[in-house]
mmCIF file of C-alpha atoms in Angstrom:
data_model
loop_
_atom_site.group_PDB
_atom_site.id
_atom_site.type_symbol
_atom_site.label_atom_id
_atom_site.label_comp_id
_atom_site.label_asym_id
_atom_site.label_seq_id
_atom_site.Cartn_x
_atom_site.Cartn_y
_atom_site.Cartn_z
ATOM 1 C CA MET A 273 21.851 130.930 84.114
ATOM 2 C CA THR A 274 23.956 127.918 82.727
ATOM 3 C CA TYR A 275 26.817 127.421 81.482
ATOM 4 C CA GLU A 276 26.700 124.182 79.541
ATOM 5 C CA ARG A 277 27.167 123.747 75.462
ATOM 6 C CA GLU A 278 23.644 123.503 74.160
ATOM 7 C CA ASN A 279 24.768 119.724 73.585
ATOM 8 C CA ILE A 280 25.445 118.907 77.210
ATOM 9 C CA GLN A 281 21.801 120.931 78.241
ATOM 10 C CA ARG A 282 20.053 118.546 75.937
ATOM 11 C CA MET A 283 21.564 115.652 76.290
ATOM 12 C CA ALA A 284 20.511 112.832 79.555
ATOM 13 C CA GLY A 285 23.531 111.588 81.450
ATOM 14 C CA TYR A 286 24.741 107.647 81.242
ATOM 15 C CA GLN A 287 22.588 105.819 83.997
ATOM 16 C CA PRO A 288 24.944 102.793 85.394
ATOM 17 C CA GLY A 289 23.722 99.820 87.353
ATOM 18 C CA GLU A 290 22.841 100.468 90.970
ATOM 19 C CA GLN A 291 26.329 100.131 93.376
ATOM 20 C CA PRO A 292 24.512 98.853 96.841
ATOM 21 C CA ASP A 293 26.662 99.738 100.367
ATOM 22 C CA ASP A 294 24.850 96.443 101.774
ATOM 23 C CA ASP A 295 27.163 93.951 101.289
ATOM 24 C CA ARG A 296 23.870 91.754 101.909
ATOM 25 C CA VAL A 297 22.778 92.300 98.755
ATOM 26 C CA LEU A 298 22.870 90.524 95.493
ATOM 27 C CA LYS A 299 24.725 92.158 92.275
ATOM 28 C CA LEU A 300 23.897 91.082 88.909
ATOM 29 C CA ASN A 301 23.020 93.435 87.801
ATOM 30 C CA THR A 302 26.386 94.907 86.099
ATOM 31 C CA ASN A 303 28.296 92.005 84.651
ATOM 32 C CA GLU A 304 30.963 91.774 86.747
ATOM 33 C CA ASN A 305 32.514 88.262 87.314
ATOM 34 C CA PRO A 306 31.662 86.477 90.082
ATOM 35 C CA TRP A 307 34.849 85.594 90.647
ATOM 36 C CA PRO A 308 37.987 87.136 92.602
ATOM 37 C CA PRO A 309 41.004 87.925 90.578
ATOM 38 C CA SER A 310 43.807 86.253 90.072
ATOM 39 C CA PRO A 311 45.914 85.860 93.351
ATOM 40 C CA ALA A 312 49.119 86.560 91.409
ATOM 41 C CA ALA A 313 47.081 90.463 90.941
ATOM 42 C CA MET A 314 46.263 90.681 93.807
ATOM 43 C CA ALA A 315 50.044 89.688 95.030
ATOM 44 C CA ALA A 316 51.074 92.675 92.429
ATOM 45 C CA LEU A 317 48.805 94.673 94.587
ATOM 46 C CA GLN A 318 50.243 94.231 97.925
ATOM 47 C CA GLN A 319 53.943 94.987 96.453
ATOM 48 C CA ILE A 320 53.082 98.368 95.383
ATOM 49 C CA ALA A 321 55.690 100.560 96.768
ATOM 50 C CA GLU A 322 55.377 104.023 98.281
ATOM 51 C CA ASP A 323 57.578 105.561 95.461
ATOM 52 C CA ALA A 324 55.352 104.219 92.907
ATOM 53 C CA LEU A 325 52.913 105.975 94.243
ATOM 54 C CA ARG A 326 54.929 109.352 95.086
ATOM 55 C CA ARG A 327 55.833 109.092 90.878
ATOM 56 C CA TYR A 328 53.903 109.620 87.799
ATOM 57 C CA PRO A 329 53.477 106.345 86.518
ATOM 58 C CA SER A 330 54.376 104.960 82.470
ATOM 59 C CA PRO A 331 53.034 107.617 80.080
ATOM 60 C CA THR A 332 52.323 104.523 78.708
ATOM 61 C CA ALA A 333 51.272 102.012 81.144
ATOM 62 C CA ALA A 334 54.170 99.736 79.585
ATOM 63 C CA ALA A 335 53.918 96.579 81.857
ATOM 64 C CA VAL A 336 50.151 96.264 80.624
ATOM 65 C CA ARG A 337 51.342 97.090 77.273
ATOM 66 C CA HIS A 338 53.501 94.693 77.319
ATOM 67 C CA GLN A 339 51.975 91.755 78.615
ATOM 68 C CA ALA A 340 48.976 92.410 76.049
ATOM 69 C CA ALA A 341 51.149 92.775 73.478
ATOM 70 C CA ARG A 342 52.772 89.557 74.441
ATOM 71 C CA LEU A 343 49.421 87.687 74.895
ATOM 72 C CA HIS A 344 47.580 88.743 71.869
ATOM 73 C CA GLY A 345 50.792 88.527 69.394
ATOM 74 C CA VAL A 346 50.840 91.592 68.221
ATOM 75 C CA SER A 347 53.575 94.692 68.932
ATOM 76 C CA THR A 348 53.664 97.202 71.670
ATOM 77 C CA ASP A 349 53.028 99.730 68.913
ATOM 78 C CA GLN A 350 49.059 98.154 68.414
ATOM 79 C CA ILE A 351 48.265 98.206 71.664
ATOM 80 C CA VAL A 352 47.400 101.779 73.940
ATOM 81 C CA THR A 353 46.451 101.283 77.403
ATOM 82 C CA THR A 354 43.438 103.416 78.778
ATOM 83 C CA ASN A 355 41.148 104.287 81.719
ATOM 84 C CA GLY A 356 38.547 101.131 81.408
ATOM 85 C CA GLY A 357 36.911 99.936 77.915
ATOM 86 C CA ASP A 358 35.285 103.287 77.752
ATOM 87 C CA GLU A 359 38.031 106.007 77.779
ATOM 88 C CA LEU A 360 38.910 103.947 74.114
ATOM 89 C CA LEU A 361 35.433 104.573 73.224
ATOM 90 C CA ARG A 362 36.093 108.433 74.175
ATOM 91 C CA LEU A 363 39.275 108.614 72.658
ATOM 92 C CA ALA A 364 38.306 107.272 69.358
ATOM 93 C CA MET A 365 34.899 109.177 68.737
ATOM 94 C CA THR A 366 38.145 112.422 69.908
ATOM 95 C CA THR A 367 40.735 110.798 67.438
ATOM 96 C CA PHE A 368 38.365 109.574 64.254
ATOM 97 C CA VAL A 369 34.995 112.175 64.048
ATOM 98 C CA PRO A 370 34.853 115.560 62.818
ATOM 99 C CA PRO A 371 33.033 118.132 65.191
ATOM 100 C CA GLY A 372 29.278 117.590 63.667
ATOM 101 C CA ALA A 373 29.454 114.145 61.814
ATOM 102 C CA PRO A 374 27.752 110.873 62.479
ATOM 103 C CA ILE A 375 28.582 107.997 64.505
ATOM 104 C CA GLY A 376 27.248 104.678 63.193
ATOM 105 C CA ILE A 377 26.133 101.755 65.717
ATOM 106 C CA ALA A 378 23.202 99.018 66.255
ATOM 107 C CA GLU A 379 20.087 99.038 67.957
ATOM 108 C CA PRO A 380 19.440 98.139 70.989
ATOM 109 C CA SER A 381 23.238 98.289 71.930
ATOM 110 C CA TYR A 382 25.323 99.534 74.729
ATOM 111 C CA SER A 383 23.365 102.868 76.250
ATOM 112 C CA LEU A 384 27.013 104.542 76.927
ATOM 113 C CA TYR A 385 27.354 104.806 72.919
ATOM 114 C CA PRO A 386 24.261 107.508 72.223
ATOM 115 C CA VAL A 387 25.720 109.438 75.595
ATOM 116 C CA LEU A 388 29.271 110.019 74.495
ATOM 117 C CA ALA A 389 27.982 110.964 71.165
ATOM 118 C CA ALA A 390 25.793 113.827 72.803
ATOM 119 C CA ILE A 391 29.293 114.591 73.855
ATOM 120 C CA HIS A 392 30.924 114.753 71.057
ATOM 121 C CA ASP A 393 27.923 116.542 69.553
ATOM 122 C CA SER A 394 27.445 114.251 67.001
ATOM 123 C CA PRO A 395 24.657 112.729 65.457
ATOM 124 C CA ILE A 396 23.752 108.582 65.807
ATOM 125 C CA GLU A 397 23.031 106.974 62.909
ATOM 126 C CA ALA A 398 21.755 104.030 64.282
ATOM 127 C CA ALA A 399 20.778 100.834 62.138
ATOM 128 C CA GLU A 400 17.837 98.218 63.828
ATOM 129 C CA LEU A 401 19.154 94.533 65.042
ATOM 130 C CA ASP A 402 16.795 91.714 62.836
ATOM 131 C CA ALA A 403 15.193 89.621 65.391
ATOM 132 C CA GLN A 404 18.113 86.926 65.638
ATOM 133 C CA TRP A 405 20.027 90.829 67.023
ATOM 134 C CA SER A 406 22.048 89.947 63.695
ATOM 135 C CA LEU A 407 23.613 93.019 61.754
ATOM 136 C CA PRO A 408 21.303 93.856 58.949
ATOM 137 C CA ASP A 409 22.636 92.828 55.241
ATOM 138 C CA ASP A 410 23.167 96.541 54.459
ATOM 139 C CA PHE A 411 24.595 97.767 57.189
ATOM 140 C CA ALA A 412 28.329 99.298 56.313
ATOM 141 C CA GLU A 413 26.498 100.330 52.819
ATOM 142 C CA ARG A 414 23.838 102.422 55.366
ATOM 143 C CA MET A 415 26.869 103.599 57.037
ATOM 144 C CA ASN A 416 28.278 104.605 54.741
ATOM 145 C CA ALA A 417 26.167 106.161 52.329
ATOM 146 C CA ALA A 418 25.515 108.412 56.035
ATOM 147 C CA GLY A 419 28.905 109.489 55.875
ATOM 148 C CA VAL A 420 30.126 108.019 59.294
ATOM 149 C CA PRO A 421 33.924 107.728 59.591
ATOM 150 C CA LEU A 422 33.000 105.689 63.041
ATOM 151 C CA THR A 423 31.409 102.876 63.555
ATOM 152 C CA LEU A 424 30.850 100.895 67.115
ATOM 153 C CA ILE A 425 30.098 97.141 66.908
ATOM 154 C CA VAL A 426 30.032 95.498 70.865
ATOM 155 C CA ASN A 427 30.441 91.608 70.205
ATOM 156 C CA PRO A 428 29.677 89.489 71.815
ATOM 157 C CA HIS A 429 26.193 91.655 71.582
ATOM 158 C CA ALA A 430 24.821 93.775 74.872
ATOM 159 C CA PRO A 431 22.360 93.285 75.678
ATOM 160 C CA SER A 432 21.458 90.052 73.580
ATOM 161 C CA GLY A 433 24.292 87.743 73.952
ATOM 162 C CA HIS A 434 24.160 87.299 70.511
ATOM 163 C CA LEU A 435 27.963 86.400 68.966
ATOM 164 C CA LEU A 436 28.813 88.207 65.087
ATOM 165 C CA PRO A 437 31.227 85.639 63.659
ATOM 166 C CA ALA A 438 34.565 87.299 62.557
ATOM 167 C CA ALA A 439 34.465 86.198 59.152
ATOM 168 C CA ARG A 440 31.061 88.734 59.320
ATOM 169 C CA ILE A 441 33.039 91.115 60.937
ATOM 170 C CA SER A 442 36.177 90.706 58.275
ATOM 171 C CA GLN A 443 32.951 91.515 55.798
ATOM 172 C CA LEU A 444 31.971 94.719 58.094
ATOM 173 C CA ALA A 445 35.589 96.445 58.045
ATOM 174 C CA ALA A 446 36.191 95.950 54.794
ATOM 175 C CA ALA A 447 33.262 97.408 53.499
ATOM 176 C CA LEU A 448 32.888 100.242 55.723
ATOM 177 C CA ASP A 449 34.537 103.754 54.990
ATOM 178 C CA GLY A 450 35.674 104.009 57.916
ATOM 179 C CA VAL A 451 37.185 103.276 61.409
ATOM 180 C CA LEU A 452 35.164 100.049 62.394
ATOM 181 C CA LEU A 453 35.795 99.808 66.727
ATOM 182 C CA VAL A 454 34.561 96.082 67.319
ATOM 183 C CA ASP A 455 33.855 96.279 71.859
ATOM 184 C CA GLU A 456 35.113 92.975 73.244
ATOM 185 C CA ALA A 457 34.214 93.575 76.709
ATOM 186 C CA TYR A 458 32.401 90.136 76.844
ATOM 187 C CA VAL A 459 34.766 88.600 74.557
ATOM 188 C CA ASP A 460 36.074 86.391 76.977
ATOM 189 C CA PHE A 461 33.683 84.225 77.780
ATOM 190 C CA ALA A 462 32.898 83.721 74.055
ATOM 191 C CA PRO A 463 34.209 80.604 72.365
ATOM 192 C CA ALA A 464 37.804 79.842 72.482
ATOM 193 C CA ASP A 465 38.110 79.442 68.453
ATOM 194 C CA HIS A 466 36.331 82.823 67.890
ATOM 195 C CA ASP A 467 39.367 85.646 67.017
ATOM 196 C CA VAL A 468 38.716 88.902 65.593
ATOM 197 C CA ILE A 469 42.488 90.325 66.469
ATOM 198 C CA GLY A 470 44.111 87.836 63.984
ATOM 199 C CA LEU A 471 42.073 90.545 61.118
ATOM 200 C CA ILE A 472 43.545 93.309 62.632
ATOM 201 C CA ALA A 473 46.731 92.572 59.795
ATOM 202 C CA ARG A 474 44.287 92.367 57.456
ATOM 203 C CA HIS A 475 42.080 95.471 57.966
ATOM 204 C CA ASP A 476 44.412 98.296 58.869
ATOM 205 C CA ASN A 477 40.572 100.305 59.763
ATOM 206 C CA LEU A 478 40.004 98.054 62.782
ATOM 207 C CA LEU A 479 39.815 99.253 66.146
ATOM 208 C CA VAL A 480 39.691 96.101 68.812
ATOM 209 C CA LEU A 481 38.401 97.530 72.317
ATOM 210 C CA ARG A 482 39.700 95.084 75.471
ATOM 211 C CA THR A 483 38.853 95.214 79.675
ATOM 212 C CA LEU A 484 39.862 93.537 82.127
ATOM 213 C CA SER A 485 36.396 94.717 83.724
ATOM 214 C CA LYS A 486 34.406 91.179 83.271
ATOM 215 C CA GLY A 487 37.109 88.604 82.229
ATOM 216 C CA TYR A 488 39.675 89.443 84.923
ATOM 217 C CA GLY A 489 37.421 90.299 87.335
ATOM 218 C CA LEU A 490 38.750 93.483 87.885
ATOM 219 C CA ALA A 491 36.080 95.728 87.624
ATOM 220 C CA GLY A 492 37.098 98.518 90.799
ATOM 221 C CA LEU A 493 40.926 98.915 88.917
ATOM 222 C CA ARG A 494 39.922 100.427 85.600
ATOM 223 C CA LEU A 495 41.593 99.583 82.820
ATOM 224 C CA GLY A 496 40.712 98.709 79.715
ATOM 225 C CA TYR A 497 43.100 98.746 75.953
ATOM 226 C CA GLY A 498 43.037 98.694 72.148
ATOM 227 C CA ILE A 499 44.246 96.776 69.518
ATOM 228 C CA GLY A 500 44.557 97.501 66.045
ATOM 229 C CA ALA A 501 47.142 98.567 63.214
ATOM 230 C CA PRO A 502 50.511 101.059 64.644
ATOM 231 C CA GLY A 503 48.731 103.328 62.269
ATOM 232 C CA LEU A 504 45.345 103.641 63.908
ATOM 233 C CA ILE A 505 46.830 103.185 67.287
ATOM 234 C CA ALA A 506 49.643 105.826 66.894
ATOM 235 C CA PRO A 507 47.169 109.341 67.116
ATOM 236 C CA ILE A 508 45.692 107.989 70.152
ATOM 237 C CA ALA A 509 48.470 106.969 71.985
ATOM 238 C CA GLU A 510 50.682 110.262 71.215
ATOM 239 C CA LYS A 511 47.660 112.475 70.460
ATOM 240 C CA THR A 512 44.624 112.775 72.084
ATOM 241 C CA ARG A 513 45.159 110.193 75.307
ATOM 242 C CA ASP A 514 45.199 111.998 78.463
ATOM 243 C CA SER A 515 48.703 112.336 80.106
ATOM 244 C CA TYR A 516 48.890 108.900 83.154
ATOM 245 C CA SER A 517 45.648 107.958 82.297
ATOM 246 C CA VAL A 518 46.126 104.271 83.596
ATOM 247 C CA ASP A 519 48.339 104.786 87.370
ATOM 248 C CA ALA A 520 50.840 102.918 88.579
ATOM 249 C CA VAL A 521 48.563 100.216 90.483
ATOM 250 C CA ALA A 522 46.584 99.543 87.569
ATOM 251 C CA ASP A 523 49.836 98.871 85.726
ATOM 252 C CA ALA A 524 51.574 96.445 87.735
ATOM 253 C CA VAL A 525 48.211 94.415 89.118
ATOM 254 C CA GLY A 526 46.773 94.826 85.044
ATOM 255 C CA ALA A 527 50.001 92.892 84.006
ATOM 256 C CA ALA A 528 49.943 90.230 86.827
ATOM 257 C CA ALA A 529 46.265 89.357 86.314
ATOM 258 C CA LEU A 530 47.154 89.158 82.020
ATOM 259 C CA ALA A 531 50.192 86.801 82.782
ATOM 260 C CA ASP A 532 48.350 84.613 84.900
ATOM 261 C CA GLN A 533 46.393 83.204 82.047
ATOM 262 C CA ASP A 534 45.296 79.955 83.942
ATOM 263 C CA HIS A 535 43.535 81.745 86.458
ATOM 264 C CA ALA A 536 41.804 84.057 83.918
ATOM 265 C CA ARG A 537 40.461 80.690 81.517
ATOM 266 C CA SER A 538 39.605 78.833 84.583
ATOM 267 C CA THR A 539 37.205 81.487 86.049
ATOM 268 C CA TRP A 540 35.716 82.212 82.189
ATOM 269 C CA GLN A 541 34.847 78.134 81.972
ATOM 270 C CA ALA A 542 33.437 78.676 85.128
ATOM 271 C CA VAL A 543 30.927 81.387 84.264
ATOM 272 C CA CYS A 544 30.493 79.115 81.220
ATOM 273 C CA ASP A 545 29.285 75.911 83.365
ATOM 274 C CA ALA A 546 26.987 79.019 85.632
ATOM 275 C CA ARG A 547 25.252 79.739 82.506
ATOM 276 C CA GLY A 548 24.259 77.057 80.509
ATOM 277 C CA ARG A 549 23.044 75.530 83.963
ATOM 278 C CA LEU A 550 21.304 79.518 84.654
ATOM 279 C CA THR A 551 19.905 79.081 81.220
ATOM 280 C CA ARG A 552 18.694 76.252 81.631
ATOM 281 C CA ALA A 553 16.734 77.023 85.052
ATOM 282 C CA LEU A 554 15.153 79.743 83.359
ATOM 283 C CA GLU A 555 13.893 78.142 79.996
ATOM 284 C CA ALA A 556 12.393 75.965 83.020
ATOM 285 C CA ARG A 557 10.435 78.580 84.896
ATOM 286 C CA GLY A 558 8.674 79.963 81.050
ATOM 287 C CA PHE A 559 11.604 82.074 80.301
ATOM 288 C CA THR A 560 13.030 82.558 76.298
ATOM 289 C CA VAL A 561 16.515 82.825 76.672
ATOM 290 C CA PRO A 562 18.501 83.006 73.919
ATOM 291 C CA GLU A 563 21.894 81.444 73.279
ATOM 292 C CA SER A 564 24.628 83.535 74.846
ATOM 293 C CA ALA A 565 28.328 84.115 74.238
ATOM 294 C CA THR A 566 28.984 86.943 77.709
ATOM 295 C CA ASN A 567 28.529 86.614 81.364
ATOM 296 C CA PHE A 568 24.817 87.557 80.504
ATOM 297 C CA CYS A 569 21.506 86.008 80.420
ATOM 298 C CA LEU A 570 18.662 88.496 78.355
ATOM 299 C CA ALA A 571 15.428 86.350 79.402
ATOM 300 C CA THR A 572 12.094 87.608 78.063
ATOM 301 C CA ARG A 573 9.327 87.316 80.574
ATOM 302 C CA PRO A 574 6.690 83.947 80.850
ATOM 303 C CA PRO A 575 4.437 84.463 78.391
ATOM 304 C CA ASP A 576 1.501 83.324 80.566
ATOM 305 C CA SER A 577 3.011 85.377 83.289
ATOM 306 C CA PRO A 578 0.604 88.195 85.170
ATOM 307 C CA LEU A 579 3.566 90.011 85.898
ATOM 308 C CA SER A 580 5.381 91.946 83.585
ATOM 309 C CA ALA A 581 9.734 92.532 83.435
ATOM 310 C CA ALA A 582 9.501 95.786 85.303
ATOM 311 C CA ALA A 583 7.148 94.094 88.379
ATOM 312 C CA ILE A 584 10.126 90.940 88.171
ATOM 313 C CA LYS A 585 13.055 92.820 88.223
ATOM 314 C CA ASP A 586 11.416 94.962 90.788
ATOM 315 C CA GLY A 587 10.169 91.897 93.266
ATOM 316 C CA LEU A 588 14.081 90.405 92.704
ATOM 317 C CA LYS A 589 14.846 94.413 94.335
ATOM 318 C CA ALA A 590 12.478 93.335 97.293
ATOM 319 C CA ARG A 591 13.930 90.608 98.137
ATOM 320 C CA GLY A 592 18.054 91.804 98.136
ATOM 321 C CA ILE A 593 18.799 91.081 94.476
ATOM 322 C CA LEU A 594 19.859 93.361 91.826
ATOM 323 C CA ILE A 595 19.334 92.590 88.279
ATOM 324 C CA ARG A 596 18.482 94.814 85.178
ATOM 325 C CA HIS A 597 15.731 96.107 83.288
ATOM 326 C CA PHE A 598 15.740 98.111 80.602
ATOM 327 C CA ASP A 599 12.417 100.125 79.588
ATOM 328 C CA THR A 600 12.944 100.289 75.710
ATOM 329 C CA PRO A 601 10.702 98.843 73.094
ATOM 330 C CA ARG A 602 12.714 96.100 72.175
ATOM 331 C CA LEU A 603 13.780 95.429 75.934
ATOM 332 C CA ALA A 604 10.625 95.833 78.009
ATOM 333 C CA ASP A 605 9.597 92.291 78.114
ATOM 334 C CA LYS A 606 12.980 91.934 78.952
ATOM 335 C CA ILE A 607 15.386 91.472 82.211
ATOM 336 C CA ARG A 608 19.302 91.023 82.380
ATOM 337 C CA ILE A 609 20.727 88.466 84.586
ATOM 338 C CA SER A 610 24.777 89.116 85.021
ATOM 339 C CA VAL A 611 25.616 84.991 85.691
ATOM 340 C CA GLY A 612 27.054 84.615 89.345
ATOM 341 C CA THR A 613 28.568 81.425 91.153
ATOM 342 C CA PRO A 614 26.061 78.345 91.334
ATOM 343 C CA GLU A 615 24.977 79.160 94.821
ATOM 344 C CA GLN A 616 23.970 83.435 93.451
ATOM 345 C CA ASN A 617 22.075 81.457 91.025
ATOM 346 C CA ASP A 618 20.925 79.304 93.529
ATOM 347 C CA ARG A 619 19.113 82.419 94.948
ATOM 348 C CA LEU A 620 17.872 83.870 92.372
ATOM 349 C CA ILE A 621 15.819 81.035 91.149
ATOM 350 C CA THR A 622 14.326 80.307 94.199
ATOM 351 C CA ALA A 623 13.450 84.575 94.175
ATOM 352 C CA LEU A 624 12.075 84.082 91.431
ATOM 353 C CA ASP A 625 10.381 80.903 91.862
ATOM 354 C CA GLU A 626 8.530 82.770 94.734
ATOM 355 C CA ILE A 627 7.564 85.909 92.897
ATOM 356 C CA LEU A 628 5.926 83.323 90.524
ATOM 357 C CA ALA A 629 4.190 81.333 92.574
ATOM 358 C CA ALA A 630 2.863 84.460 94.522
ATOM 359 C CA ALA A 631 1.562 86.314 91.128
ATOM 360 C CA ALA A 632 0.028 83.110 89.947
ATOM 361 C CA ASP A 633 -2.105 82.718 93.400
ATOM 362 C CA GLN A 634 -3.217 85.907 92.874
ATOM 363 C CA PRO A 635 -6.817 86.333 91.832
ATOM 364 C CA ALA A 636 -7.969 87.367 88.361
ATOM 365 C CA GLY A 637 -9.171 90.861 87.526
#
């Protein structure tokens, strides 16, 4: 006897990256920021009063909402706070997608999108990215023809790291009949002149997702927010959003982190510097690594290596280093590596050298 809905029975759940209990394991598999959060954020955590835990928090996470609006130069009615960026994805489906209507995505993409669509009992309308990880020219037309009310685009793209220019986002928003949600989980590591939020004033169907998990070193806090036109934000903030979904600790710590832009930007630059060095090291060993605007690298295995990408991942795990491998057609020969500190990246490269050398020494056949 089962009591699940039929669509829940059919679906497979989201598979998060492995979270080891051993502190000696090097985690380069879930794209966390290797540098710690802002000292101001940690000070805010220490100053949490017992009354802040005894009482319900601000229903709107007012401190974060105010700080995010100030940071992005928008009004507070253009901000909705959420329990991580993933909650905004679910809320967008709940708010904008009628039961049974399709949800539009690109493939490959963030693997949570199809899972949330399955929970919502919505079919997926997917368009394959081209060899350079860009959207096809007729992407918007295909979504409109399928009657898609909500299209999800992760930009910079995961898992490739490719950055779609803001001008292309503007074209999409103008062409799509439904809502365009741009998932900017990794945008803090993109070039500083890249700006999609500035497009919101021109497109009332554009919803931008931001998270503090990557750029602010607060993945454990579970805090995100959405930015859009007031008419897009209001039904989420006032109707479909869970009551008190952002707790008092996250509100205080997150606001302090957003306010300390000097610290945040210093870690973003450190990640970008380490990303360049890691990319060059991987390329020197025969991996192909496309340009990344994120805090990870997607590396295609050396063509002359006898090891598969999955075997490389397993070899690293045996040496206490976790990376990510996706066993799907476009990604089967690739590994995704989160950018660590220079010392962590050196440990990774040393382990890779050992694995590749050991494989080269194996007798043929």
